């Protein structure tokens, strides 16, 4: 190749390389890639537990739902539903079929009474049956349901089976009044959560 041709080829090659590397008159900005979000969605807390797939969560939610629905079916007010939730939470933590405290034998309904229904003790039907009794007792109470603790205790004391506190609360200095007071905010939160979900 003649020097003249060689020089021309080198010039053309240099220009081509320059064009490829420049590509655009716009200044190059930083590369933009979608970065994964590091902020998690806010955790929604439930009064029934932290994990909605947990069996305990499902039992508590199912029983509380059955309890509220039964109060409503009987024409009960939201205050009465909260009182029933409060009683169930204070007495058994919304569980039916738990063992009675020793030395007694047998099992309890959701309101802490000896279980006396001919149905599955841990079933929704058992919660409904016990709530029918709760509402029957509520008909004999002349206390404002706007005070959930006083009302719930009055309903329990109105039961013809005679509410004996030591048979319901028997350890670590628990009393019905103290346990019902602790249960009030839980019951109110449960009612709000169940009704907001509709």
Short mmCIF file of N, CA and C in Angstrom, two decimals:
data_model
loop_
_atom_site.label_atom_id
_atom_site.label_comp_id
_atom_site.label_asym_id
_atom_site.label_seq_id
_atom_site.Cartn_x
_atom_site.Cartn_y
_atom_site.Cartn_z
N UNK A 1 0.85 -1.15 0.00
CA UNK A 1 0.00 0.00 0.00
C UNK A 1 0.90 1.22 0.00
N UNK A 2 0.51 2.17 -0.78
CA UNK A 2 1.28 3.40 -0.91
C UNK A 2 1.07 4.23 0.36
N UNK A 3 2.05 5.01 0.76
CA UNK A 3 1.93 5.85 1.94
C UNK A 3 0.73 6.77 1.89
N UNK A 4 0.39 7.25 0.71
CA UNK A 4 -0.73 8.15 0.57
C UNK A 4 -2.03 7.40 0.90
N UNK A 5 -2.15 6.19 0.40
CA UNK A 5 -3.34 5.38 0.66
C UNK A 5 -3.40 4.95 2.14
N UNK A 6 -2.22 4.63 2.71
CA UNK A 6 -2.15 4.22 4.09
C UNK A 6 -2.60 5.35 5.02
N UNK A 7 -2.19 6.56 4.74
CA UNK A 7 -2.57 7.72 5.54
C UNK A 7 -4.06 7.95 5.46
N UNK A 8 -4.64 7.79 4.27
CA UNK A 8 -6.07 8.00 4.10
C UNK A 8 -6.85 6.93 4.88
N UNK A 9 -6.38 5.69 4.84
CA UNK A 9 -7.05 4.60 5.55
C UNK A 9 -7.00 4.84 7.05
N UNK A 10 -5.87 5.30 7.56
CA UNK A 10 -5.75 5.59 8.99
C UNK A 10 -6.65 6.74 9.41
N UNK A 11 -6.77 7.74 8.57
CA UNK A 11 -7.63 8.89 8.89
C UNK A 11 -9.10 8.43 8.94
N UNK A 12 -9.51 7.63 7.96
CA UNK A 12 -10.88 7.14 7.92
C UNK A 12 -11.16 6.27 9.15
N UNK A 13 -10.22 5.40 9.52
CA UNK A 13 -10.39 4.54 10.68
C UNK A 13 -10.50 5.36 11.96
N UNK A 14 -9.70 6.39 12.09
CA UNK A 14 -9.73 7.23 13.28
C UNK A 14 -11.06 7.97 13.38
N UNK A 15 -11.56 8.47 12.24
CA UNK A 15 -12.84 9.18 12.25
C UNK A 15 -13.98 8.23 12.61
N UNK A 16 -13.95 7.03 12.10
CA UNK A 16 -15.00 6.05 12.39
C UNK A 16 -15.00 5.71 13.88
N UNK A 17 -13.82 5.53 14.44
CA UNK A 17 -13.72 5.22 15.86
C UNK A 17 -14.25 6.38 16.70
N UNK A 18 -13.97 7.59 16.28
CA UNK A 18 -14.44 8.78 17.01
C UNK A 18 -15.95 8.90 16.97
N UNK A 19 -16.54 8.62 15.81
CA UNK A 19 -17.99 8.70 15.69
C UNK A 19 -18.69 7.66 16.56
N UNK A 20 -18.13 6.47 16.60
CA UNK A 20 -18.73 5.42 17.40
C UNK A 20 -18.66 5.78 18.88
N UNK A 21 -17.54 6.33 19.34
CA UNK A 21 -17.41 6.63 20.75
C UNK A 21 -18.22 7.85 21.15
N UNK A 22 -18.45 8.80 20.23
CA UNK A 22 -19.24 9.98 20.58
C UNK A 22 -20.71 9.67 20.57
N UNK A 23 -21.24 9.21 19.51
CA UNK A 23 -22.61 8.75 19.38
C UNK A 23 -23.68 9.80 19.52
N UNK A 24 -23.49 10.82 20.32
CA UNK A 24 -24.54 11.80 20.56
C UNK A 24 -23.91 13.09 21.02
N UNK A 25 -24.62 14.17 20.72
CA UNK A 25 -24.15 15.47 21.18
C UNK A 25 -24.60 15.77 22.59
N UNK A 26 -25.56 14.96 23.14
CA UNK A 26 -26.08 15.17 24.48
C UNK A 26 -25.06 14.71 25.51
N UNK A 27 -24.90 15.45 26.62
CA UNK A 27 -23.97 14.99 27.65
C UNK A 27 -24.52 13.72 28.30
N UNK A 28 -23.62 12.84 28.59
CA UNK A 28 -24.02 11.57 29.22
C UNK A 28 -24.38 11.82 30.67
N UNK A 29 -25.57 11.38 31.07
CA UNK A 29 -26.00 11.52 32.46
C UNK A 29 -25.77 10.20 33.19
N UNK A 30 -26.04 10.18 34.46
CA UNK A 30 -25.86 8.93 35.20
C UNK A 30 -26.87 7.88 34.71
N UNK A 31 -26.46 6.67 34.75
CA UNK A 31 -27.33 5.58 34.33
C UNK A 31 -28.50 5.48 35.30
N UNK A 32 -29.68 5.34 34.74
CA UNK A 32 -30.85 5.24 35.60
C UNK A 32 -31.38 3.81 35.55
N UNK A 33 -31.44 3.22 36.71
CA UNK A 33 -32.03 1.89 36.81
C UNK A 33 -33.02 1.94 37.96
N UNK A 34 -34.05 1.16 37.86
CA UNK A 34 -35.05 1.12 38.91
C UNK A 34 -34.48 0.37 40.10
N UNK A 35 -34.29 1.09 41.19
CA UNK A 35 -33.76 0.47 42.40
C UNK A 35 -34.91 -0.14 43.18
N UNK A 36 -34.69 -1.30 43.76
CA UNK A 36 -35.77 -1.88 44.57
C UNK A 36 -36.05 -1.01 45.78
N UNK A 37 -37.32 -0.95 46.15
CA UNK A 37 -37.72 -0.13 47.29
C UNK A 37 -37.21 -0.76 48.58
N UNK A 38 -36.63 0.09 49.41
CA UNK A 38 -36.12 -0.40 50.69
C UNK A 38 -37.10 -0.15 51.82
N UNK A 39 -38.19 0.56 51.51
CA UNK A 39 -39.18 0.80 52.55
C UNK A 39 -40.29 -0.23 52.43
N UNK A 40 -40.51 -0.94 53.48
CA UNK A 40 -41.55 -1.96 53.49
C UNK A 40 -42.90 -1.29 53.70
N UNK A 41 -43.91 -1.95 53.22
CA UNK A 41 -45.26 -1.44 53.46
C UNK A 41 -45.52 -1.46 54.96
N UNK A 42 -46.24 -0.48 55.46
CA UNK A 42 -46.47 -0.46 56.90
C UNK A 42 -47.19 -1.72 57.35
N UNK A 43 -46.73 -2.26 58.45
CA UNK A 43 -47.33 -3.49 58.97
C UNK A 43 -48.71 -3.18 59.52
N UNK A 44 -49.65 -4.01 59.13
CA UNK A 44 -50.98 -3.84 59.69
C UNK A 44 -51.08 -4.77 60.88
N UNK A 45 -51.45 -4.21 61.99
CA UNK A 45 -51.56 -5.04 63.18
C UNK A 45 -53.01 -5.41 63.39
N UNK A 46 -53.19 -6.59 63.92
CA UNK A 46 -54.53 -7.08 64.20
C UNK A 46 -54.60 -7.46 65.67
N UNK A 47 -55.74 -7.25 66.26
CA UNK A 47 -55.95 -7.62 67.65
C UNK A 47 -55.93 -9.15 67.80
N UNK A 48 -56.10 -9.87 66.70
CA UNK A 48 -56.13 -11.33 66.74
C UNK A 48 -54.74 -11.96 66.65
N UNK A 49 -53.72 -11.18 66.36
CA UNK A 49 -52.36 -11.70 66.27
C UNK A 49 -51.60 -11.04 65.15
N UNK A 50 -50.35 -11.45 64.97
CA UNK A 50 -49.50 -10.84 63.96
C UNK A 50 -49.52 -11.58 62.63
N UNK A 51 -49.86 -12.85 62.65
CA UNK A 51 -49.80 -13.67 61.44
C UNK A 51 -51.17 -14.24 61.14
N UNK A 52 -51.80 -13.72 60.08
CA UNK A 52 -53.16 -14.14 59.77
C UNK A 52 -53.24 -15.59 59.30
N UNK A 53 -52.09 -16.21 59.02
CA UNK A 53 -52.11 -17.62 58.63
C UNK A 53 -51.94 -18.54 59.85
N UNK A 54 -51.69 -17.96 61.00
CA UNK A 54 -51.50 -18.74 62.23
C UNK A 54 -52.84 -19.30 62.70
N UNK A 55 -52.83 -20.52 63.19
CA UNK A 55 -54.07 -21.18 63.62
C UNK A 55 -54.72 -20.42 64.79
N UNK A 56 -53.91 -19.91 65.71
CA UNK A 56 -54.46 -19.14 66.82
C UNK A 56 -55.17 -17.89 66.34
N UNK A 57 -54.58 -17.19 65.38
CA UNK A 57 -55.20 -16.01 64.79
C UNK A 57 -56.56 -16.38 64.21
N UNK A 58 -56.59 -17.45 63.44
CA UNK A 58 -57.84 -17.87 62.78
C UNK A 58 -58.92 -18.24 63.79
N UNK A 59 -58.53 -18.94 64.85
CA UNK A 59 -59.52 -19.33 65.87
C UNK A 59 -60.09 -18.10 66.56
N UNK A 60 -59.22 -17.18 66.97
CA UNK A 60 -59.68 -15.97 67.66
C UNK A 60 -60.60 -15.14 66.77
N UNK A 61 -60.18 -14.94 65.52
CA UNK A 61 -60.98 -14.14 64.60
C UNK A 61 -62.31 -14.82 64.29
N UNK A 62 -62.28 -16.12 64.07
CA UNK A 62 -63.51 -16.86 63.77
C UNK A 62 -64.49 -16.79 64.94
N UNK A 63 -63.99 -17.00 66.15
CA UNK A 63 -64.87 -16.98 67.32
C UNK A 63 -65.42 -15.58 67.60
N UNK A 64 -64.57 -14.58 67.47
CA UNK A 64 -65.02 -13.20 67.70
C UNK A 64 -66.06 -12.81 66.65
N UNK A 65 -65.86 -13.23 65.42
CA UNK A 65 -66.82 -12.94 64.36
C UNK A 65 -68.16 -13.60 64.65
N UNK A 66 -68.13 -14.87 65.04
CA UNK A 66 -69.38 -15.59 65.37
C UNK A 66 -70.08 -14.93 66.54
N UNK A 67 -69.33 -14.50 67.51
CA UNK A 67 -69.89 -13.86 68.70
C UNK A 67 -70.62 -12.56 68.31
N UNK A 68 -69.96 -11.71 67.54
CA UNK A 68 -70.57 -10.43 67.14
C UNK A 68 -71.79 -10.67 66.26
N UNK A 69 -71.68 -11.59 65.31
CA UNK A 69 -72.81 -11.87 64.43
C UNK A 69 -74.02 -12.37 65.22
N UNK A 70 -73.76 -13.19 66.24
CA UNK A 70 -74.86 -13.73 67.05
C UNK A 70 -75.53 -12.63 67.85
N UNK A 71 -74.76 -11.73 68.43
CA UNK A 71 -75.35 -10.59 69.16
C UNK A 71 -76.22 -9.78 68.21
N UNK A 72 -75.72 -9.53 67.01
CA UNK A 72 -76.48 -8.74 66.03
C UNK A 72 -77.75 -9.47 65.59
N UNK A 73 -77.65 -10.79 65.40
CA UNK A 73 -78.83 -11.57 65.02
C UNK A 73 -79.92 -11.50 66.09
N UNK A 74 -79.50 -11.38 67.33
CA UNK A 74 -80.45 -11.28 68.45
C UNK A 74 -80.94 -9.84 68.66
N UNK A 75 -80.57 -8.94 67.78
CA UNK A 75 -81.00 -7.54 67.90
C UNK A 75 -80.15 -6.73 68.86
N UNK A 76 -78.99 -7.23 69.20
CA UNK A 76 -78.10 -6.52 70.12
C UNK A 76 -77.46 -5.30 69.50
N UNK A 77 -77.01 -4.40 70.35
CA UNK A 77 -76.37 -3.16 69.93
C UNK A 77 -74.85 -3.37 69.82
N UNK A 78 -74.17 -2.42 69.20
CA UNK A 78 -72.70 -2.50 69.18
C UNK A 78 -72.11 -2.56 70.60
N UNK A 79 -72.71 -1.84 71.54
CA UNK A 79 -72.22 -1.87 72.93
C UNK A 79 -72.36 -3.27 73.53
N UNK A 80 -73.45 -3.94 73.21
CA UNK A 80 -73.64 -5.29 73.71
C UNK A 80 -72.64 -6.26 73.05
N UNK A 81 -72.37 -6.04 71.77
CA UNK A 81 -71.38 -6.88 71.09
C UNK A 81 -70.01 -6.70 71.72
N UNK A 82 -69.67 -5.46 72.05
CA UNK A 82 -68.38 -5.19 72.71
C UNK A 82 -68.35 -5.86 74.08
N UNK A 83 -69.46 -5.79 74.81
CA UNK A 83 -69.51 -6.43 76.14
C UNK A 83 -69.34 -7.94 76.02
N UNK A 84 -69.94 -8.55 75.01
CA UNK A 84 -69.78 -9.99 74.80
C UNK A 84 -68.34 -10.32 74.41
N UNK A 85 -67.76 -9.51 73.53
CA UNK A 85 -66.34 -9.70 73.18
C UNK A 85 -65.45 -9.56 74.41
N UNK A 86 -65.77 -8.58 75.23
CA UNK A 86 -65.02 -8.32 76.45
C UNK A 86 -65.08 -9.53 77.39
N UNK A 87 -66.28 -10.07 77.61
CA UNK A 87 -66.43 -11.23 78.48
C UNK A 87 -65.66 -12.43 77.93
N UNK A 88 -65.80 -12.68 76.64
CA UNK A 88 -65.10 -13.81 76.03
C UNK A 88 -63.59 -13.66 76.09
N UNK A 89 -63.11 -12.45 75.88
CA UNK A 89 -61.66 -12.22 75.95
C UNK A 89 -61.16 -12.37 77.38
N UNK A 90 -61.85 -11.79 78.34
CA UNK A 90 -61.41 -11.84 79.74
C UNK A 90 -61.43 -13.26 80.28
N UNK A 91 -62.47 -14.01 79.93
CA UNK A 91 -62.65 -15.34 80.50
C UNK A 91 -61.77 -16.40 79.85
N UNK A 92 -61.70 -16.40 78.53
CA UNK A 92 -61.01 -17.51 77.83
C UNK A 92 -60.12 -17.07 76.69
N UNK A 93 -59.98 -15.77 76.46
CA UNK A 93 -59.18 -15.34 75.31
C UNK A 93 -59.81 -15.78 73.99
N UNK A 94 -61.15 -15.76 73.95
CA UNK A 94 -61.94 -16.13 72.77
C UNK A 94 -61.72 -17.58 72.34
N UNK A 95 -61.57 -18.46 73.34
CA UNK A 95 -61.45 -19.90 73.05
C UNK A 95 -62.58 -20.63 73.74
N UNK A 96 -63.07 -21.65 73.11
CA UNK A 96 -64.09 -22.50 73.69
C UNK A 96 -63.53 -23.91 73.76
N UNK A 97 -63.85 -24.61 74.84
CA UNK A 97 -63.36 -25.98 74.99
C UNK A 97 -62.11 -26.10 75.82
N UNK A 98 -61.70 -25.02 76.49
CA UNK A 98 -60.53 -25.08 77.37
C UNK A 98 -60.90 -25.82 78.66
N UNK A 99 -59.90 -26.44 79.28
CA UNK A 99 -60.14 -27.18 80.53
C UNK A 99 -60.48 -26.22 81.66
N UNK A 100 -61.35 -26.70 82.54
CA UNK A 100 -61.64 -25.96 83.77
C UNK A 100 -60.41 -26.04 84.68
N UNK A 101 -60.29 -25.09 85.57
CA UNK A 101 -59.16 -25.08 86.49
C UNK A 101 -59.30 -26.21 87.50
N UNK A 102 -58.18 -26.83 87.82
CA UNK A 102 -58.17 -27.90 88.85
C UNK A 102 -58.60 -27.29 90.17
N UNK A 103 -59.27 -28.00 91.00
CA UNK A 103 -59.55 -29.44 90.93
C UNK A 103 -60.77 -29.79 90.09
N UNK A 104 -61.45 -28.79 89.51
CA UNK A 104 -62.64 -29.09 88.71
C UNK A 104 -62.23 -29.87 87.45
N UNK A 105 -63.15 -30.63 86.95
CA UNK A 105 -62.92 -31.36 85.70
C UNK A 105 -63.96 -30.91 84.69
N UNK A 106 -63.64 -31.07 83.44
CA UNK A 106 -64.54 -30.66 82.37
C UNK A 106 -63.93 -29.53 81.57
N UNK A 107 -64.74 -28.96 80.70
CA UNK A 107 -64.25 -27.88 79.84
C UNK A 107 -65.18 -26.68 79.94
N UNK A 108 -64.69 -25.54 79.43
CA UNK A 108 -65.41 -24.28 79.55
C UNK A 108 -65.93 -23.82 78.20
N UNK A 109 -67.02 -23.04 78.23
CA UNK A 109 -67.44 -22.38 77.00
C UNK A 109 -66.66 -21.06 76.89
N UNK A 110 -66.93 -20.30 75.85
CA UNK A 110 -66.15 -19.08 75.58
C UNK A 110 -66.30 -18.03 76.69
N UNK A 111 -67.37 -18.11 77.48
CA UNK A 111 -67.60 -17.16 78.57
C UNK A 111 -67.16 -17.70 79.93
N UNK A 112 -66.47 -18.84 79.93
CA UNK A 112 -65.91 -19.37 81.17
C UNK A 112 -66.81 -20.29 81.96
N UNK A 113 -68.00 -20.60 81.45
CA UNK A 113 -68.92 -21.49 82.15
C UNK A 113 -68.64 -22.94 81.77
N UNK A 114 -69.01 -23.86 82.65
CA UNK A 114 -68.88 -25.30 82.34
C UNK A 114 -69.64 -25.57 81.05
N UNK A 115 -68.99 -26.25 80.12
CA UNK A 115 -69.58 -26.49 78.80
C UNK A 115 -70.70 -27.52 78.92
N UNK A 116 -71.89 -27.17 78.45
CA UNK A 116 -73.04 -28.06 78.62
C UNK A 116 -73.85 -28.19 77.33
N UNK A 117 -73.20 -28.01 76.19
CA UNK A 117 -73.91 -28.10 74.92
C UNK A 117 -73.53 -29.39 74.22
N UNK A 118 -74.46 -29.97 73.50
CA UNK A 118 -74.22 -31.22 72.81
C UNK A 118 -73.72 -30.95 71.39
N UNK A 119 -72.65 -30.19 71.30
CA UNK A 119 -72.02 -29.84 70.02
C UNK A 119 -70.52 -29.78 70.24
N UNK A 120 -69.77 -29.69 69.17
CA UNK A 120 -68.31 -29.61 69.28
C UNK A 120 -67.89 -28.41 70.10
N UNK A 121 -67.13 -28.65 71.14
CA UNK A 121 -66.78 -27.60 72.10
C UNK A 121 -65.96 -26.47 71.48
N UNK A 122 -65.19 -26.78 70.45
CA UNK A 122 -64.35 -25.74 69.85
C UNK A 122 -64.93 -25.25 68.53
N UNK A 123 -66.21 -25.50 68.31
CA UNK A 123 -66.84 -25.12 67.04
C UNK A 123 -67.44 -23.72 67.11
N UNK A 124 -67.71 -23.17 65.95
CA UNK A 124 -68.41 -21.89 65.88
C UNK A 124 -69.81 -22.02 66.46
N UNK A 125 -70.43 -23.19 66.27
CA UNK A 125 -71.76 -23.41 66.85
C UNK A 125 -71.72 -23.31 68.37
N UNK A 126 -70.63 -23.75 68.98
CA UNK A 126 -70.51 -23.65 70.44
C UNK A 126 -70.42 -22.19 70.87
N UNK A 127 -69.72 -21.37 70.09
CA UNK A 127 -69.63 -19.94 70.40
C UNK A 127 -71.00 -19.30 70.27
N UNK A 128 -71.72 -19.66 69.22
CA UNK A 128 -73.05 -19.10 69.02
C UNK A 128 -74.00 -19.51 70.16
N UNK A 129 -73.99 -20.77 70.53
CA UNK A 129 -74.87 -21.25 71.60
C UNK A 129 -74.59 -20.52 72.91
N UNK A 130 -73.31 -20.35 73.24
CA UNK A 130 -72.95 -19.64 74.47
C UNK A 130 -73.37 -18.18 74.39
N UNK A 131 -73.29 -17.60 73.21
CA UNK A 131 -73.67 -16.20 73.05
C UNK A 131 -75.19 -16.02 73.14
N UNK A 132 -75.96 -17.02 72.72
CA UNK A 132 -77.40 -16.97 72.93
C UNK A 132 -77.69 -16.87 74.44
N UNK A 133 -76.97 -17.67 75.23
CA UNK A 133 -77.15 -17.62 76.68
C UNK A 133 -76.74 -16.25 77.22
N UNK A 134 -75.62 -15.71 76.72
CA UNK A 134 -75.17 -14.38 77.13
C UNK A 134 -76.27 -13.35 76.86
N UNK A 135 -76.88 -13.41 75.68
CA UNK A 135 -77.92 -12.45 75.33
C UNK A 135 -79.19 -12.68 76.14
N UNK A 136 -79.50 -13.93 76.48
CA UNK A 136 -80.64 -14.19 77.37
C UNK A 136 -80.40 -13.51 78.72
N UNK A 137 -79.18 -13.65 79.23
CA UNK A 137 -78.83 -13.02 80.51
C UNK A 137 -78.86 -11.50 80.40
N UNK A 138 -78.46 -10.97 79.24
CA UNK A 138 -78.42 -9.52 79.05
C UNK A 138 -79.82 -8.91 79.16
N UNK A 139 -80.84 -9.69 78.81
CA UNK A 139 -82.21 -9.18 78.89
C UNK A 139 -82.63 -8.87 80.32
N UNK A 140 -81.95 -9.47 81.30
CA UNK A 140 -82.29 -9.26 82.71
C UNK A 140 -81.45 -8.17 83.37
N UNK A 141 -80.59 -7.52 82.60
CA UNK A 141 -79.66 -6.54 83.17
C UNK A 141 -80.18 -5.13 82.93
N UNK A 142 -80.14 -4.33 83.98
CA UNK A 142 -80.59 -2.95 83.89
C UNK A 142 -79.42 -2.00 84.15
N UNK A 143 -78.36 -2.21 83.38
CA UNK A 143 -77.16 -1.36 83.50
C UNK A 143 -76.84 -0.85 82.11
N UNK A 144 -76.38 0.37 82.03
CA UNK A 144 -76.06 0.99 80.74
C UNK A 144 -74.90 0.24 80.07
N UNK A 145 -75.11 -0.28 78.86
CA UNK A 145 -74.02 -0.97 78.17
C UNK A 145 -72.91 -0.03 77.71
N UNK A 146 -73.12 1.28 77.92
CA UNK A 146 -72.07 2.23 77.59
C UNK A 146 -70.85 2.09 78.50
N UNK A 147 -71.00 1.42 79.64
CA UNK A 147 -69.87 1.08 80.51
C UNK A 147 -69.63 -0.42 80.31
N UNK A 148 -68.78 -0.78 79.34
CA UNK A 148 -68.67 -2.18 78.93
C UNK A 148 -68.27 -3.14 80.06
N UNK A 149 -67.37 -2.72 80.94
CA UNK A 149 -66.92 -3.62 82.01
C UNK A 149 -68.05 -3.89 82.98
N UNK A 150 -68.69 -2.84 83.46
CA UNK A 150 -69.80 -3.03 84.42
C UNK A 150 -70.93 -3.82 83.78
N UNK A 151 -71.23 -3.53 82.52
CA UNK A 151 -72.32 -4.21 81.84
C UNK A 151 -71.99 -5.70 81.64
N UNK A 152 -70.79 -5.99 81.15
CA UNK A 152 -70.41 -7.38 80.90
C UNK A 152 -70.42 -8.19 82.20
N UNK A 153 -69.90 -7.62 83.28
CA UNK A 153 -69.92 -8.33 84.56
C UNK A 153 -71.35 -8.53 85.06
N UNK A 154 -72.21 -7.53 84.86
CA UNK A 154 -73.60 -7.67 85.27
C UNK A 154 -74.29 -8.79 84.50
N UNK A 155 -74.00 -8.90 83.21
CA UNK A 155 -74.58 -9.98 82.40
C UNK A 155 -74.10 -11.33 82.92
N UNK A 156 -72.82 -11.43 83.22
CA UNK A 156 -72.30 -12.69 83.74
C UNK A 156 -72.94 -13.04 85.10
N UNK A 157 -73.09 -12.05 85.95
CA UNK A 157 -73.69 -12.28 87.27
C UNK A 157 -75.19 -12.57 87.19
N UNK A 158 -75.83 -12.18 86.09
CA UNK A 158 -77.26 -12.45 85.91
C UNK A 158 -77.53 -13.90 85.54
N UNK A 159 -76.48 -14.64 85.20
CA UNK A 159 -76.67 -16.04 84.80
C UNK A 159 -77.17 -16.87 85.97
N UNK A 160 -78.15 -17.70 85.73
CA UNK A 160 -78.74 -18.51 86.81
C UNK A 160 -77.78 -19.56 87.35
N UNK A 161 -76.68 -19.81 86.66
CA UNK A 161 -75.70 -20.79 87.15
C UNK A 161 -74.88 -20.23 88.31
N UNK A 162 -75.03 -18.99 88.65
CA UNK A 162 -74.34 -18.31 89.75
C UNK A 162 -72.85 -18.16 89.46
N UNK A 163 -72.48 -16.94 89.16
CA UNK A 163 -71.10 -16.61 88.84
C UNK A 163 -70.27 -16.61 90.11
N UNK A 164 -69.38 -17.59 90.22
CA UNK A 164 -68.47 -17.68 91.37
C UNK A 164 -67.09 -17.28 90.85
N UNK A 165 -66.65 -16.11 91.29
CA UNK A 165 -65.43 -15.53 90.74
C UNK A 165 -64.24 -16.47 90.84
N UNK A 166 -64.08 -17.17 91.97
CA UNK A 166 -62.93 -18.05 92.15
C UNK A 166 -62.92 -19.21 91.16
N UNK A 167 -64.06 -19.55 90.61
CA UNK A 167 -64.10 -20.61 89.61
C UNK A 167 -63.76 -20.08 88.22
N UNK A 168 -63.83 -18.78 88.06
CA UNK A 168 -63.50 -18.16 86.77
C UNK A 168 -62.07 -17.63 86.76
N UNK A 169 -61.66 -17.03 87.86
CA UNK A 169 -60.30 -16.46 87.99
C UNK A 169 -59.69 -16.98 89.28
N UNK A 170 -58.56 -17.62 89.16
CA UNK A 170 -58.06 -18.37 90.31
C UNK A 170 -56.55 -18.32 90.48
N UNK A 171 -55.84 -17.50 89.71
CA UNK A 171 -54.39 -17.50 89.88
C UNK A 171 -53.82 -16.09 89.85
N UNK A 172 -52.70 -15.93 90.48
CA UNK A 172 -51.93 -14.68 90.47
C UNK A 172 -52.74 -13.44 90.85
N UNK A 173 -53.67 -13.59 91.76
CA UNK A 173 -54.43 -12.43 92.22
C UNK A 173 -55.39 -11.86 91.20
N UNK A 174 -55.72 -12.60 90.15
CA UNK A 174 -56.67 -12.11 89.17
C UNK A 174 -58.04 -11.94 89.81
N UNK A 175 -58.74 -10.95 89.36
CA UNK A 175 -60.14 -10.78 89.75
C UNK A 175 -60.93 -10.55 88.47
N UNK A 176 -62.22 -10.76 88.55
CA UNK A 176 -63.05 -10.50 87.37
C UNK A 176 -62.92 -9.04 86.96
N UNK A 177 -62.98 -8.13 87.92
CA UNK A 177 -62.90 -6.70 87.60
C UNK A 177 -61.59 -6.35 86.91
N UNK A 178 -60.47 -6.88 87.42
CA UNK A 178 -59.17 -6.54 86.81
C UNK A 178 -59.03 -7.13 85.41
N UNK A 179 -59.50 -8.36 85.23
CA UNK A 179 -59.36 -9.01 83.92
C UNK A 179 -60.32 -8.42 82.90
N UNK A 180 -61.50 -8.04 83.33
CA UNK A 180 -62.45 -7.42 82.42
C UNK A 180 -61.96 -6.04 82.00
N UNK A 181 -61.36 -5.29 82.94
CA UNK A 181 -60.81 -3.98 82.59
C UNK A 181 -59.68 -4.11 81.58
N UNK A 182 -58.83 -5.14 81.74
CA UNK A 182 -57.75 -5.37 80.76
C UNK A 182 -58.31 -5.73 79.40
N UNK A 183 -59.43 -6.43 79.40
CA UNK A 183 -60.00 -6.91 78.14
C UNK A 183 -60.75 -5.83 77.37
N UNK A 184 -61.14 -4.74 78.03
CA UNK A 184 -61.96 -3.72 77.36
C UNK A 184 -61.31 -3.15 76.10
N UNK A 185 -60.06 -2.65 76.14
CA UNK A 185 -59.50 -2.10 74.89
C UNK A 185 -59.32 -3.16 73.80
N UNK A 186 -59.07 -4.39 74.19
CA UNK A 186 -58.93 -5.47 73.22
C UNK A 186 -60.27 -5.73 72.54
N UNK A 187 -61.33 -5.77 73.33
CA UNK A 187 -62.67 -6.00 72.78
C UNK A 187 -63.09 -4.86 71.86
N UNK A 188 -62.82 -3.65 72.26
CA UNK A 188 -63.18 -2.50 71.43
C UNK A 188 -62.41 -2.51 70.11
N UNK A 189 -61.13 -2.86 70.17
CA UNK A 189 -60.32 -2.95 68.95
C UNK A 189 -60.81 -4.08 68.06
N UNK A 190 -61.19 -5.20 68.64
CA UNK A 190 -61.69 -6.33 67.85
C UNK A 190 -62.98 -5.95 67.14
N UNK A 191 -63.87 -5.29 67.86
CA UNK A 191 -65.14 -4.91 67.24
C UNK A 191 -64.88 -3.96 66.07
N UNK A 192 -64.03 -2.96 66.28
CA UNK A 192 -63.72 -2.00 65.22
C UNK A 192 -63.10 -2.72 64.02
N UNK A 193 -62.19 -3.66 64.29
CA UNK A 193 -61.53 -4.37 63.18
C UNK A 193 -62.53 -5.22 62.41
N UNK A 194 -63.41 -5.91 63.10
CA UNK A 194 -64.38 -6.76 62.42
C UNK A 194 -65.39 -5.94 61.62
N UNK A 195 -65.82 -4.82 62.15
CA UNK A 195 -66.80 -4.02 61.45
C UNK A 195 -66.16 -3.19 60.34
N UNK A 196 -64.91 -2.77 60.48
CA UNK A 196 -64.22 -2.05 59.41
C UNK A 196 -63.95 -2.96 58.22
N UNK A 197 -63.86 -4.26 58.47
CA UNK A 197 -63.58 -5.22 57.41
C UNK A 197 -64.79 -5.44 56.52
N UNK A 198 -65.96 -4.99 56.92
CA UNK A 198 -67.17 -5.22 56.12
C UNK A 198 -67.33 -4.19 55.04
#
